[in-house]
mmCIF file of C-alpha atoms in Angstrom:
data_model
loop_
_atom_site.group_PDB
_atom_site.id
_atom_site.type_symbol
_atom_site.label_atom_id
_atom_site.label_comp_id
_atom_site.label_asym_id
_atom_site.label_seq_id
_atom_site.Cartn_x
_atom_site.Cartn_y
_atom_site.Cartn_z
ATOM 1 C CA UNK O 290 90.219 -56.962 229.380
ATOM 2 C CA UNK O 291 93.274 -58.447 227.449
ATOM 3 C CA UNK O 292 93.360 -60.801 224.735
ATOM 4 C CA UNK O 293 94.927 -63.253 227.157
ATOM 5 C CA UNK O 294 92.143 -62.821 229.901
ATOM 6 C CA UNK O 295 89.827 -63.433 227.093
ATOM 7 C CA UNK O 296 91.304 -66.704 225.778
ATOM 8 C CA UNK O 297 90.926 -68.061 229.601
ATOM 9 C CA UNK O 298 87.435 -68.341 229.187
ATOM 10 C CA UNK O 299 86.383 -71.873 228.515
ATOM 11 C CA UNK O 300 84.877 -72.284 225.126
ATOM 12 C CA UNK O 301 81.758 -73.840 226.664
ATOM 13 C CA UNK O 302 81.058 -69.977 227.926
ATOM 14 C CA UNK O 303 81.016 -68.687 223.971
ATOM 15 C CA UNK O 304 77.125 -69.249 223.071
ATOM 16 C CA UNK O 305 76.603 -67.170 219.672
ATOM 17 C CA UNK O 306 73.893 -64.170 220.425
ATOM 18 C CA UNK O 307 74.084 -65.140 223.978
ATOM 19 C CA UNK O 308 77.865 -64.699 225.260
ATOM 20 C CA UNK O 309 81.330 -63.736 223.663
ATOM 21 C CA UNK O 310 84.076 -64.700 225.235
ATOM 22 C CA UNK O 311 84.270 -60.865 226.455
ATOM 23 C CA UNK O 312 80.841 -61.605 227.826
ATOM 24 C CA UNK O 313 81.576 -64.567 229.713
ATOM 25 C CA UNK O 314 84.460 -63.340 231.069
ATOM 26 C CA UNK O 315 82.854 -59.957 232.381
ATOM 27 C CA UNK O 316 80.021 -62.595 234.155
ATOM 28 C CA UNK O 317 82.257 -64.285 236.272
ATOM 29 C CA UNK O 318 83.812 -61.512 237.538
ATOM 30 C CA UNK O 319 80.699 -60.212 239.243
ATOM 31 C CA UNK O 320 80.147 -63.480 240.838
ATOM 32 C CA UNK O 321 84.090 -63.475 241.919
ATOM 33 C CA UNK O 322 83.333 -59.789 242.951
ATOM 34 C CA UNK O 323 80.296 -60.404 245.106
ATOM 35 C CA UNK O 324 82.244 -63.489 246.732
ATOM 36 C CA UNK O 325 82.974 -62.964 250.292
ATOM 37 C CA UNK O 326 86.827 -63.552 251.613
ATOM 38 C CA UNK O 327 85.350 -66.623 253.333
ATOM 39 C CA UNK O 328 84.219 -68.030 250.520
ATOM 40 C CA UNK O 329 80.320 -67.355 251.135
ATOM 41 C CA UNK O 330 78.172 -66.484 247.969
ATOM 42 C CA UNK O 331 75.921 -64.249 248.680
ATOM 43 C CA UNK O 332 72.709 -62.945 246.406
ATOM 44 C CA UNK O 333 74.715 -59.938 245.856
ATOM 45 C CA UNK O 334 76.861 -57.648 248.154
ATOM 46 C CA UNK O 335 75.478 -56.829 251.507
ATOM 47 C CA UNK O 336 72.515 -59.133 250.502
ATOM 48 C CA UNK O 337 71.935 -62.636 252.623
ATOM 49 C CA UNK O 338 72.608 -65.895 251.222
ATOM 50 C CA UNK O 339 70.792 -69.228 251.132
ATOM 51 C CA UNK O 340 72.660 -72.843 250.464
ATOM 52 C CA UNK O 341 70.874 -73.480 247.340
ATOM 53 C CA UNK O 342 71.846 -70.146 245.642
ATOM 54 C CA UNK O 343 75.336 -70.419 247.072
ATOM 55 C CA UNK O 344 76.036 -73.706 245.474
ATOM 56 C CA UNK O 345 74.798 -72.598 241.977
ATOM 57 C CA UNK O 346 76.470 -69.829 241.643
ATOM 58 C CA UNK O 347 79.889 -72.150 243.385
ATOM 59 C CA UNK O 348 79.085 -74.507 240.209
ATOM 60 C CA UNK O 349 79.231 -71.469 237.963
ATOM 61 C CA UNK O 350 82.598 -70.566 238.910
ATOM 62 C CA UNK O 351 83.725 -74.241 238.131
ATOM 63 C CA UNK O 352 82.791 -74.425 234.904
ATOM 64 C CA UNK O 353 84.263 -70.789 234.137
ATOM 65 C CA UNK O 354 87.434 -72.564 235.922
ATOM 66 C CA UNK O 355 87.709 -70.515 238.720
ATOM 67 C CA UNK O 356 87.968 -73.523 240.805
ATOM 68 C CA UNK O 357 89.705 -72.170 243.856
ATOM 69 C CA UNK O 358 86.480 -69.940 244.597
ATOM 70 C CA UNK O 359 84.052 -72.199 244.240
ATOM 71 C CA UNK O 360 86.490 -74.720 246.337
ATOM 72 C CA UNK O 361 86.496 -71.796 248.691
ATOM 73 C CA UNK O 362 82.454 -71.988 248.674
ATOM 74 C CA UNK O 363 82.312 -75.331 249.075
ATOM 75 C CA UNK O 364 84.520 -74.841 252.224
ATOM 76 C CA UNK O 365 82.605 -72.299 253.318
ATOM 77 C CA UNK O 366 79.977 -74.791 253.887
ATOM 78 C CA UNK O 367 81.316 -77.240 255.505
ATOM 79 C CA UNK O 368 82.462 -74.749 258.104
ATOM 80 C CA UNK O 369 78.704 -73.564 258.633
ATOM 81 C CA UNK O 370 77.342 -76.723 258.570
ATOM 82 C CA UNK O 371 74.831 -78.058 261.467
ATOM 83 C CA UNK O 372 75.929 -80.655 263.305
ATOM 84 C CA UNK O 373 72.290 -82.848 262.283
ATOM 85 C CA UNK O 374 73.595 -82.076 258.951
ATOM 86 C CA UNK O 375 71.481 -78.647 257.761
ATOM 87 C CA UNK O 376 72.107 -75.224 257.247
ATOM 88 C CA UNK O 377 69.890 -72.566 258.090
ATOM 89 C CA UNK O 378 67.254 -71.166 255.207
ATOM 90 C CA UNK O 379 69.137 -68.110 255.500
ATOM 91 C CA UNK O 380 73.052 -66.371 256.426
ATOM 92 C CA UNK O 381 73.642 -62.757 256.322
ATOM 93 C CA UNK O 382 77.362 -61.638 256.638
ATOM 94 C CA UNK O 383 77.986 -65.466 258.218
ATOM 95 C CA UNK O 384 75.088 -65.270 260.733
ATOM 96 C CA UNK O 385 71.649 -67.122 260.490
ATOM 97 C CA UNK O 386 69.118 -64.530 260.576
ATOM 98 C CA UNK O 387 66.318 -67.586 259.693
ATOM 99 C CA UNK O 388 66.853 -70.569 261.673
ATOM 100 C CA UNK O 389 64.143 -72.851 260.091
ATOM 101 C CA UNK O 390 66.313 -75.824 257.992
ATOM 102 C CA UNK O 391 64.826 -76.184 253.989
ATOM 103 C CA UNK O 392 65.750 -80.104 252.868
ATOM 104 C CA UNK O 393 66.628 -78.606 249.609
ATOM 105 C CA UNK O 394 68.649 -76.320 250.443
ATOM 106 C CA UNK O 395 70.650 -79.141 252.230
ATOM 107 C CA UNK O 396 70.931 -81.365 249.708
ATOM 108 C CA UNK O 397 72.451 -79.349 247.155
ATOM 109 C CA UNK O 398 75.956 -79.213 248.007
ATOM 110 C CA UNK O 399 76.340 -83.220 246.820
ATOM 111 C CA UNK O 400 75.319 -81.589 243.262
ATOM 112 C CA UNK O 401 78.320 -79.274 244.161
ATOM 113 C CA UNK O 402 80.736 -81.210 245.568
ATOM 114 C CA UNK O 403 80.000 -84.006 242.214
ATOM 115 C CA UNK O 404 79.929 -81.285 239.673
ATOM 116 C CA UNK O 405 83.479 -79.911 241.543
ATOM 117 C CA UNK O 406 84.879 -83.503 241.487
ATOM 118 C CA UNK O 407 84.332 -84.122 237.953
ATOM 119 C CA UNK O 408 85.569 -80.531 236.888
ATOM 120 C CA UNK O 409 88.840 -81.221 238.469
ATOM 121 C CA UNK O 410 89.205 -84.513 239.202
ATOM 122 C CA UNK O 411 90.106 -83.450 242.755
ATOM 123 C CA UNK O 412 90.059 -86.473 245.039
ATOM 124 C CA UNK O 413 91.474 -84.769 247.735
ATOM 125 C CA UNK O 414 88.379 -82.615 247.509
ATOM 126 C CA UNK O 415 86.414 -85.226 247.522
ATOM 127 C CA UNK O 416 87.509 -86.739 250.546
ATOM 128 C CA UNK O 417 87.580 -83.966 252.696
ATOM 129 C CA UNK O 418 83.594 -82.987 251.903
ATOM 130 C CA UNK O 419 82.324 -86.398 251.954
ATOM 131 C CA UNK O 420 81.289 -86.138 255.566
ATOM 132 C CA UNK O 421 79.610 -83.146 255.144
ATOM 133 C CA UNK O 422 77.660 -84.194 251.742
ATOM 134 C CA UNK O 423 76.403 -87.799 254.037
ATOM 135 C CA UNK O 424 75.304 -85.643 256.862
ATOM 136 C CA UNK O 425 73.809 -83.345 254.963
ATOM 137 C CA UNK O 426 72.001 -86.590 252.440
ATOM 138 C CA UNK O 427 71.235 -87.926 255.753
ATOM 139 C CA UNK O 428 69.558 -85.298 257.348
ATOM 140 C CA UNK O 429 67.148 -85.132 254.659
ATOM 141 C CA UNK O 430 66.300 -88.755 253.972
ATOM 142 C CA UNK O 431 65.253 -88.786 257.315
ATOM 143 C CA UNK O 432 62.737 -86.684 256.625
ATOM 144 C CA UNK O 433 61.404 -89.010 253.938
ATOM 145 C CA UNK O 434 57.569 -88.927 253.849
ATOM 146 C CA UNK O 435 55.826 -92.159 253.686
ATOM 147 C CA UNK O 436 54.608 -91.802 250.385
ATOM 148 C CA UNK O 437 58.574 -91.272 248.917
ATOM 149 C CA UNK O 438 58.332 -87.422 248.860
ATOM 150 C CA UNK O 439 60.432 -85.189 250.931
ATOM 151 C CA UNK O 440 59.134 -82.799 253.801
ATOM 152 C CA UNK O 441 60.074 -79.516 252.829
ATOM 153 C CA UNK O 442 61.617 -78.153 255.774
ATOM 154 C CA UNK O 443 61.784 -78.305 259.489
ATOM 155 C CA UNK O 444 60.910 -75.410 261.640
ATOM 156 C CA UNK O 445 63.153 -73.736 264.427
ATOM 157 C CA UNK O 446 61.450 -75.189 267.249
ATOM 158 C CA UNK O 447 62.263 -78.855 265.490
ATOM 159 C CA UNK O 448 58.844 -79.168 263.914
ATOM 160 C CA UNK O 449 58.867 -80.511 260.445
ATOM 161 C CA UNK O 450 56.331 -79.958 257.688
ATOM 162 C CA UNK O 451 53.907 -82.650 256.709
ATOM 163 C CA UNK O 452 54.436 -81.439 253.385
ATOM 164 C CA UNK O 453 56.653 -81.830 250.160
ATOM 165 C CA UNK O 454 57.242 -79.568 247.617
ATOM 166 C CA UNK O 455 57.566 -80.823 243.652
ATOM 167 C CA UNK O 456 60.078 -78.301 242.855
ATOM 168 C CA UNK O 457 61.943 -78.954 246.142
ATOM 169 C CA UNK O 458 61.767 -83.216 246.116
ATOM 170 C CA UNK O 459 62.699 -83.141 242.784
ATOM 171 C CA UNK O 460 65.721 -80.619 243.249
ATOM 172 C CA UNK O 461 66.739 -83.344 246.110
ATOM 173 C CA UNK O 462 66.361 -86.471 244.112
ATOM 174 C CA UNK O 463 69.303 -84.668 241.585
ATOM 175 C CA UNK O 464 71.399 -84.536 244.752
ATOM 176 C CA UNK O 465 70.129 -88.191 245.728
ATOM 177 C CA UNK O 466 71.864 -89.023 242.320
ATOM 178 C CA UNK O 467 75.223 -86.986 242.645
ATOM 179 C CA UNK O 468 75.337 -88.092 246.206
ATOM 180 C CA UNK O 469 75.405 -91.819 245.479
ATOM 181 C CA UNK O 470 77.813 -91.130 242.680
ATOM 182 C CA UNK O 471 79.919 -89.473 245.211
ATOM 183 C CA UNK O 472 79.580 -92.458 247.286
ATOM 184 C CA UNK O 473 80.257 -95.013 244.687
ATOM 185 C CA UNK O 474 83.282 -93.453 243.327
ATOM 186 C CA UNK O 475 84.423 -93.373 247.185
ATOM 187 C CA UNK O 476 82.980 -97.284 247.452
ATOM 188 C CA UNK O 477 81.281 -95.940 250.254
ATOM 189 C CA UNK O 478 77.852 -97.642 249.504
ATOM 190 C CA UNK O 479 74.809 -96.040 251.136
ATOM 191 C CA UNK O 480 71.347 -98.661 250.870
ATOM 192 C CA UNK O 481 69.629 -96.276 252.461
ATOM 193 C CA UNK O 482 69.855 -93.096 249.919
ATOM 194 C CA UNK O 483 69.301 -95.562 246.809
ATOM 195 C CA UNK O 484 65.875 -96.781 248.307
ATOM 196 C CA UNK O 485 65.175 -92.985 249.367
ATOM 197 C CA UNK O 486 65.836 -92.217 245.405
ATOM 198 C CA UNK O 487 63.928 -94.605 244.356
ATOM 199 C CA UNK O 488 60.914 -93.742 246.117
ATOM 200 C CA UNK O 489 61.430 -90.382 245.687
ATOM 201 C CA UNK O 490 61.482 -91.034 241.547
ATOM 202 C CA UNK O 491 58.631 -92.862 241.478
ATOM 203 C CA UNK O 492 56.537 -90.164 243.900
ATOM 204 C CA UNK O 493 57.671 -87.556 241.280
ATOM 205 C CA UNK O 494 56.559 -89.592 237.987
ATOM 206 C CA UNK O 495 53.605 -90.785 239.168
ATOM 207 C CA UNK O 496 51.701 -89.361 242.239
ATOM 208 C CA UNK O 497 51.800 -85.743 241.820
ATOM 209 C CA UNK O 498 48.871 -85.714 244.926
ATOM 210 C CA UNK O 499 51.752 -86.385 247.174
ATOM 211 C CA UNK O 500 52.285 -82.511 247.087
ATOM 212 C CA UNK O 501 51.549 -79.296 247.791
ATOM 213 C CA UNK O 502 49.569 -77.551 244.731
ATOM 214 C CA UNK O 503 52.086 -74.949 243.523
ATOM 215 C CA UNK O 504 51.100 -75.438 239.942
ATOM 216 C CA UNK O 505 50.849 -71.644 238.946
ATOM 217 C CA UNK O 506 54.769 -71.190 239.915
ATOM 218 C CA UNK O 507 56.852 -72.427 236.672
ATOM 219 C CA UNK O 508 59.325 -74.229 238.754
ATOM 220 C CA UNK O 509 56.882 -77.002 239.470
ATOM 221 C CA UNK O 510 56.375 -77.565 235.626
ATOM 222 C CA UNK O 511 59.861 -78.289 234.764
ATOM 223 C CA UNK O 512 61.789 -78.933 237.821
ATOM 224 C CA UNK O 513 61.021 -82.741 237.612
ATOM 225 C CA UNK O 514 62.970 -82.415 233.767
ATOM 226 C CA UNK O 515 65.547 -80.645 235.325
ATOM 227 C CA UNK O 516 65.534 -82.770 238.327
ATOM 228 C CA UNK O 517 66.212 -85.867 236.173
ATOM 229 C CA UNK O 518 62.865 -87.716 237.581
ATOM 230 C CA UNK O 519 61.241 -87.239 234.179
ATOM 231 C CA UNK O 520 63.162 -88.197 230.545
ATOM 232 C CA UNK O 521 62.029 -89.377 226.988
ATOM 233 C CA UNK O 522 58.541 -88.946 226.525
ATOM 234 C CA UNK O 523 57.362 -88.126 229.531
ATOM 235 C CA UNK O 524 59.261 -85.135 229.657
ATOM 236 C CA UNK O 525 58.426 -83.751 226.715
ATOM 237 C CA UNK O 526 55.327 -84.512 227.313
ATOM 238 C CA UNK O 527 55.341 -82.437 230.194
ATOM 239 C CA UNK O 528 58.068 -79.484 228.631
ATOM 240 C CA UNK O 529 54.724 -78.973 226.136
ATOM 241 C CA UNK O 530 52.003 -78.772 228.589
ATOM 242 C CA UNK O 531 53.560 -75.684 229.888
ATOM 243 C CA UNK O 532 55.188 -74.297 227.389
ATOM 244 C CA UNK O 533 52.120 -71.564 226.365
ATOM 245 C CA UNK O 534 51.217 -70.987 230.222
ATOM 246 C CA UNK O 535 54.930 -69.814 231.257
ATOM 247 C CA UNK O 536 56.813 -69.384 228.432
ATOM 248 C CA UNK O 537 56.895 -65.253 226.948
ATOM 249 C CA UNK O 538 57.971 -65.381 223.640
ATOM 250 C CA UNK O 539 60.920 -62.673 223.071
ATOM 251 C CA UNK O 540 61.075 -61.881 226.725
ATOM 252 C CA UNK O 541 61.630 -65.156 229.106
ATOM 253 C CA UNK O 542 59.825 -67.259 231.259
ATOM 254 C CA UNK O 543 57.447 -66.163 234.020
ATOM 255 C CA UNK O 544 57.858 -66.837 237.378
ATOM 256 C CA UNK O 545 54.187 -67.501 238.433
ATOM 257 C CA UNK O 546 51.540 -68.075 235.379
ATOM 258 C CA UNK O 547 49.222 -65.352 236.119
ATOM 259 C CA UNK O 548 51.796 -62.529 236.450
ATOM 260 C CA UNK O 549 53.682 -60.307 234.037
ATOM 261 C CA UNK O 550 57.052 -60.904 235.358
ATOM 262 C CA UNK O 551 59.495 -62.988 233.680
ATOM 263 C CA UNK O 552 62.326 -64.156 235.726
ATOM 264 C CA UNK O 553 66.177 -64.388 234.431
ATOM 265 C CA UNK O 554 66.988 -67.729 236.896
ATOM 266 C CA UNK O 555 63.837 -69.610 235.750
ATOM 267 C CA UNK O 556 64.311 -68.849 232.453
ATOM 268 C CA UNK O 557 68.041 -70.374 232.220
ATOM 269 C CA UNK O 558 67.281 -73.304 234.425
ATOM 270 C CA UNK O 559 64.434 -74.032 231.953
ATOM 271 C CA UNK O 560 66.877 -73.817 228.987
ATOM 272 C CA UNK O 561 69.445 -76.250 231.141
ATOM 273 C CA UNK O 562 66.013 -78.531 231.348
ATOM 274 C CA UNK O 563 65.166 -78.255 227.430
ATOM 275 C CA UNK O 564 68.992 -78.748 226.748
ATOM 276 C CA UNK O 565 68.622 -81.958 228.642
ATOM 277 C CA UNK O 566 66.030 -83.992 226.668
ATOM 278 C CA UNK O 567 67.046 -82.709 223.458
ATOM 279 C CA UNK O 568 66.162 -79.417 222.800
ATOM 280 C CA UNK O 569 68.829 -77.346 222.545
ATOM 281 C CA UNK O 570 67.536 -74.900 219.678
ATOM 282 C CA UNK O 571 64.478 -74.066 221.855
ATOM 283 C CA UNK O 572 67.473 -73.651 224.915
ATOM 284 C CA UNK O 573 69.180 -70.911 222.811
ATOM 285 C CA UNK O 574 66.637 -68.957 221.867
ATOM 286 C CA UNK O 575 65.293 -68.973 226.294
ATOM 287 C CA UNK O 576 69.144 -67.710 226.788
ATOM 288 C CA UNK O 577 69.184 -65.401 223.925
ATOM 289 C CA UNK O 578 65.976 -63.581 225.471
ATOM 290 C CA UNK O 579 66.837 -62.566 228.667
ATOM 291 C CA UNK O 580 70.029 -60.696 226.992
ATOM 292 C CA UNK O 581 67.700 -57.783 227.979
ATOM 293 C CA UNK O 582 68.332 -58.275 231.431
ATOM 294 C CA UNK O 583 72.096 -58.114 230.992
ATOM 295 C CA UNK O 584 73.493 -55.271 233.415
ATOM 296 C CA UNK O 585 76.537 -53.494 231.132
ATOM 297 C CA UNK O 586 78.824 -55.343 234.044
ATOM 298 C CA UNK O 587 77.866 -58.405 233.055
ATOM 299 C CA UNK O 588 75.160 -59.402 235.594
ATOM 300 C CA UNK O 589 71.959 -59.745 235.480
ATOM 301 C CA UNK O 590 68.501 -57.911 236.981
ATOM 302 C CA UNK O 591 66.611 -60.837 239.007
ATOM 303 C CA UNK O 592 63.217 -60.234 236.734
ATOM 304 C CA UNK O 593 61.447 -57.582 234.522
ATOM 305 C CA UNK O 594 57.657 -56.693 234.714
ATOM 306 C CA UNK O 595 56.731 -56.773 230.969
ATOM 307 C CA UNK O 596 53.331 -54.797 231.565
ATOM 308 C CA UNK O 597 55.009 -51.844 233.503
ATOM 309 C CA UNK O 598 57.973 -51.782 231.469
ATOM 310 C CA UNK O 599 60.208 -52.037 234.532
ATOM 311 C CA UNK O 600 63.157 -54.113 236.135
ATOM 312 C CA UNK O 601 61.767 -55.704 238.962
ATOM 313 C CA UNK O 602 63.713 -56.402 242.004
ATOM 314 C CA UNK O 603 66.014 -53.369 241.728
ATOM 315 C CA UNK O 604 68.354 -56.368 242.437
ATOM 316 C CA UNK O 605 71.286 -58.333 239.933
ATOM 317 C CA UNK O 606 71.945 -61.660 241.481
ATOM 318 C CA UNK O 607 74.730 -64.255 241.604
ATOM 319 C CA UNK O 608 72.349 -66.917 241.357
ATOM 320 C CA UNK O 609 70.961 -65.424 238.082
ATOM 321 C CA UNK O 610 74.060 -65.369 236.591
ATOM 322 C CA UNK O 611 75.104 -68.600 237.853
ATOM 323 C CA UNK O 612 72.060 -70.198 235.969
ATOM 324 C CA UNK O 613 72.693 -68.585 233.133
ATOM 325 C CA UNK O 614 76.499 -69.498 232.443
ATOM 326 C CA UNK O 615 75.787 -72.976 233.852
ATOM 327 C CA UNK O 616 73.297 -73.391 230.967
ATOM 328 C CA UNK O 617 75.473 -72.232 228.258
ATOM 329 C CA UNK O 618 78.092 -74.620 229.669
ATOM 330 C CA UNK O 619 76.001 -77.671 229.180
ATOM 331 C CA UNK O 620 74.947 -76.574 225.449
ATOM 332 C CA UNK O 621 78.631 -75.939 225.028
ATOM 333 C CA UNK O 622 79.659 -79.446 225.637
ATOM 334 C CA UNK O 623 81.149 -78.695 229.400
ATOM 335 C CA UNK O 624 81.688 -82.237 230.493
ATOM 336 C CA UNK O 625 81.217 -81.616 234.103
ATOM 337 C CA UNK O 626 77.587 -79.560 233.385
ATOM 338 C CA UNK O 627 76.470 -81.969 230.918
ATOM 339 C CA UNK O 628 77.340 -85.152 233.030
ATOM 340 C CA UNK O 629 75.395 -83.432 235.996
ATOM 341 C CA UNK O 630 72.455 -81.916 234.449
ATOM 342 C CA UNK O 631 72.151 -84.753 232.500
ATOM 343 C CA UNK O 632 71.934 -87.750 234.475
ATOM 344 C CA UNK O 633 72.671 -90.245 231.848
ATOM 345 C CA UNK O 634 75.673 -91.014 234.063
ATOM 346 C CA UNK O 635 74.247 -90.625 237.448
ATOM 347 C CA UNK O 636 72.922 -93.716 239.740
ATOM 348 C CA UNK O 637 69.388 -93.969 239.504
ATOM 349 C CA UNK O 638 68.590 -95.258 242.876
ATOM 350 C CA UNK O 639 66.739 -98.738 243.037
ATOM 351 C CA UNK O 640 63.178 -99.213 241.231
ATOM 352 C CA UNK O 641 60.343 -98.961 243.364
ATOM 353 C CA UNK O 642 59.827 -102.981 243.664
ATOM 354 C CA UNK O 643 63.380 -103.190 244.508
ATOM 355 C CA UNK O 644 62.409 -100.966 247.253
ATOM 356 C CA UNK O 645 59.427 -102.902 248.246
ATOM 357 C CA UNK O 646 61.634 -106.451 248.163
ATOM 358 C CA UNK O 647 64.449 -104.709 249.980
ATOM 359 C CA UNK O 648 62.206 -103.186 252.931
ATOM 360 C CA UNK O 649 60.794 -106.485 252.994
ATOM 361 C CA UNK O 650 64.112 -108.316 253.747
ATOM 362 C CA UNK O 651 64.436 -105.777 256.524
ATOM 363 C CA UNK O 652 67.028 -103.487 254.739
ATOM 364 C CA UNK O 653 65.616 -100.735 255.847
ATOM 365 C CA UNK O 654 64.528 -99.483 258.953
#
């Protein structure tokens, strides 16, 4: 690499004992390399892709400021797009190979499209994927549960789950947020998605019966941090109530309590959650850790199974290392990352008796 390839990299990507510039640099360019010509992102190459994944590693690229790929990705979806306003769970070389439609999946690219918009300042951009991010938003608050949580997916057949997912509602009220930020800065206001939010915040702070029991998966402890449902005290509240169940010291942060497998994308989006309510230092050291899943390319291996001493999947993903340099951007001051992860500046959707007064005066149906 030369010196001026090096000096390209933003100094958000320089994290002391976690990336050089060098580092960074060589990171991107396995996303960049594992980018399809149509802009698709996949896991790795030959491997399928999911929207979720897709975006992250999309925002990734933005904050390393390779922002004609990840505007490439973004039009990549829009092209694939449903017309309800989904995507599929699931694209292998551009073709669905499972049909069934995950809500959170779908609601990620307004996370995208913000975090894009405020990297650039692209209105253009903006424009042109604003009808994609409101069909997509309103495909999934229509399948608002009653109780403000969000079904977690609708089958092939058209079926949809009478269930929510924590990890997955609270993923979709951060794209609730960026979505009516997208909307306001458009003036496009959208009623509807602020009393979704709202009831959606509130189901996630307070009625943790309103969904399914995945409490042994770490996600589910600190997605409603990273989610922006939970701040102040109650989130570090609940940031040390797991801490000793999922947290490795040394090594990372497991996927799933009661296994020996600690997982380089949970690990970083847990950092990117500490970051946000004020604790960086413990952020640093979760980054600085999984350096021993760093590939000599610059990737990363998806997890490593501490008990057998072994990499496990045989796999180095885009979405790992998407997590990864999007949480060194936020702890290195990256305005777009640190405005989107957190939430300070996003709309919080209406209170819960603003809710109640507004579906009284018949404002929503």
């Amino acid at each position: 690499m030369t010196a001026a390839e090096e000096a390209a990299v933003p100094d958000a990507l320089v994290l002391p004992g976690v990336l050089d510039a060098a580092q960074a640099a060589a990171t991107v360019r396995t996303i960049l390399a594992d980018q399809r010509p149509d802009g698709a992102i996949p896991w790795f190459t030959g491997g399928h892709l999911d929207p979720w994944d897709h975006t992250e590693a999309a925002m990734a690229l933005d904050a390393a400021g390779e922002h004609r790929a990840a505007e490439a990705a973004y039009h990549w979806l829009a092209a694939a797009q449903n017309a309800d306003g989904s995507w599929y769970a699931s694209y292998t070389d551009g073709v669905p190979d499972n049909r069934a439609k995950e809500t959170n999946f779908c609601a990620y690219i307004a996370v995208g499209a913000w975090h894009h918009h405020l990297a650039t300042g692209d209105d253009i951009f903006l424009d042109r994927i604003w009808p994609a991010v409101r069909r997509a938003i309103d495909f999934v608050v229509g399948l608002q549960l009653p109780g403000g949580a969000i079904s977690w997916r609708q089958e092939e057949d058209g079926t949809t789950a009478g269930d929510a997912l924590l990890t997955g509602s609270s993923s979709i009220l951060h794209a609730l947020r960026c979505a009516l930020a997208v909307a306001d800065h458009l003036e496009e206001p959208q009623p509807d998605w602020e009393l979704a939010a709202g009831r959606l915040a509130h189901a996630i702070a307070h009625h943790p019966e309103r969904f399914l029991d995945k409490s042994r998966y770490s996600m589910d402890w600190y997605y409603p941090v990273l989610g922006t449902a939970l701040r102040g005290a109650a989130a570090e509240r609940r940031m040390a109530e797991g801490w000793d169940r999922f947290v490795v010291q040394g090594l990372g942060v497991r996927c799933v309590s009661d296994r020996p497998w600690v997982t380089g994308g949970e690990s970083a989006e847990l950092a990117l959650a500490l970051w946000a309510v004020g604790q960086s230092d413990r952020a640093v050291d979760i980054l600085r850790w999984i350096g021993h899943l760093r590939h000599p390319d610059g990737s990363y291996w998806t997890g490593y199974v501490f008990e057998d001493d072994a990499v496990w999947p045989e796999e180095r993903t885009t979405w790992t290392a998407g997590s990864l340099l999007l949480a060194v951007a936020a702890l290195g001051g990256d305005h777009a990352t640190a405005t989107v992860f957190g939430g300070d500046q996003l709309p919080p959707g209406l209170a819960v008796a603003d809710c109640c007064e507004a579906a009284r005066d018949g404002s929503r149906t």
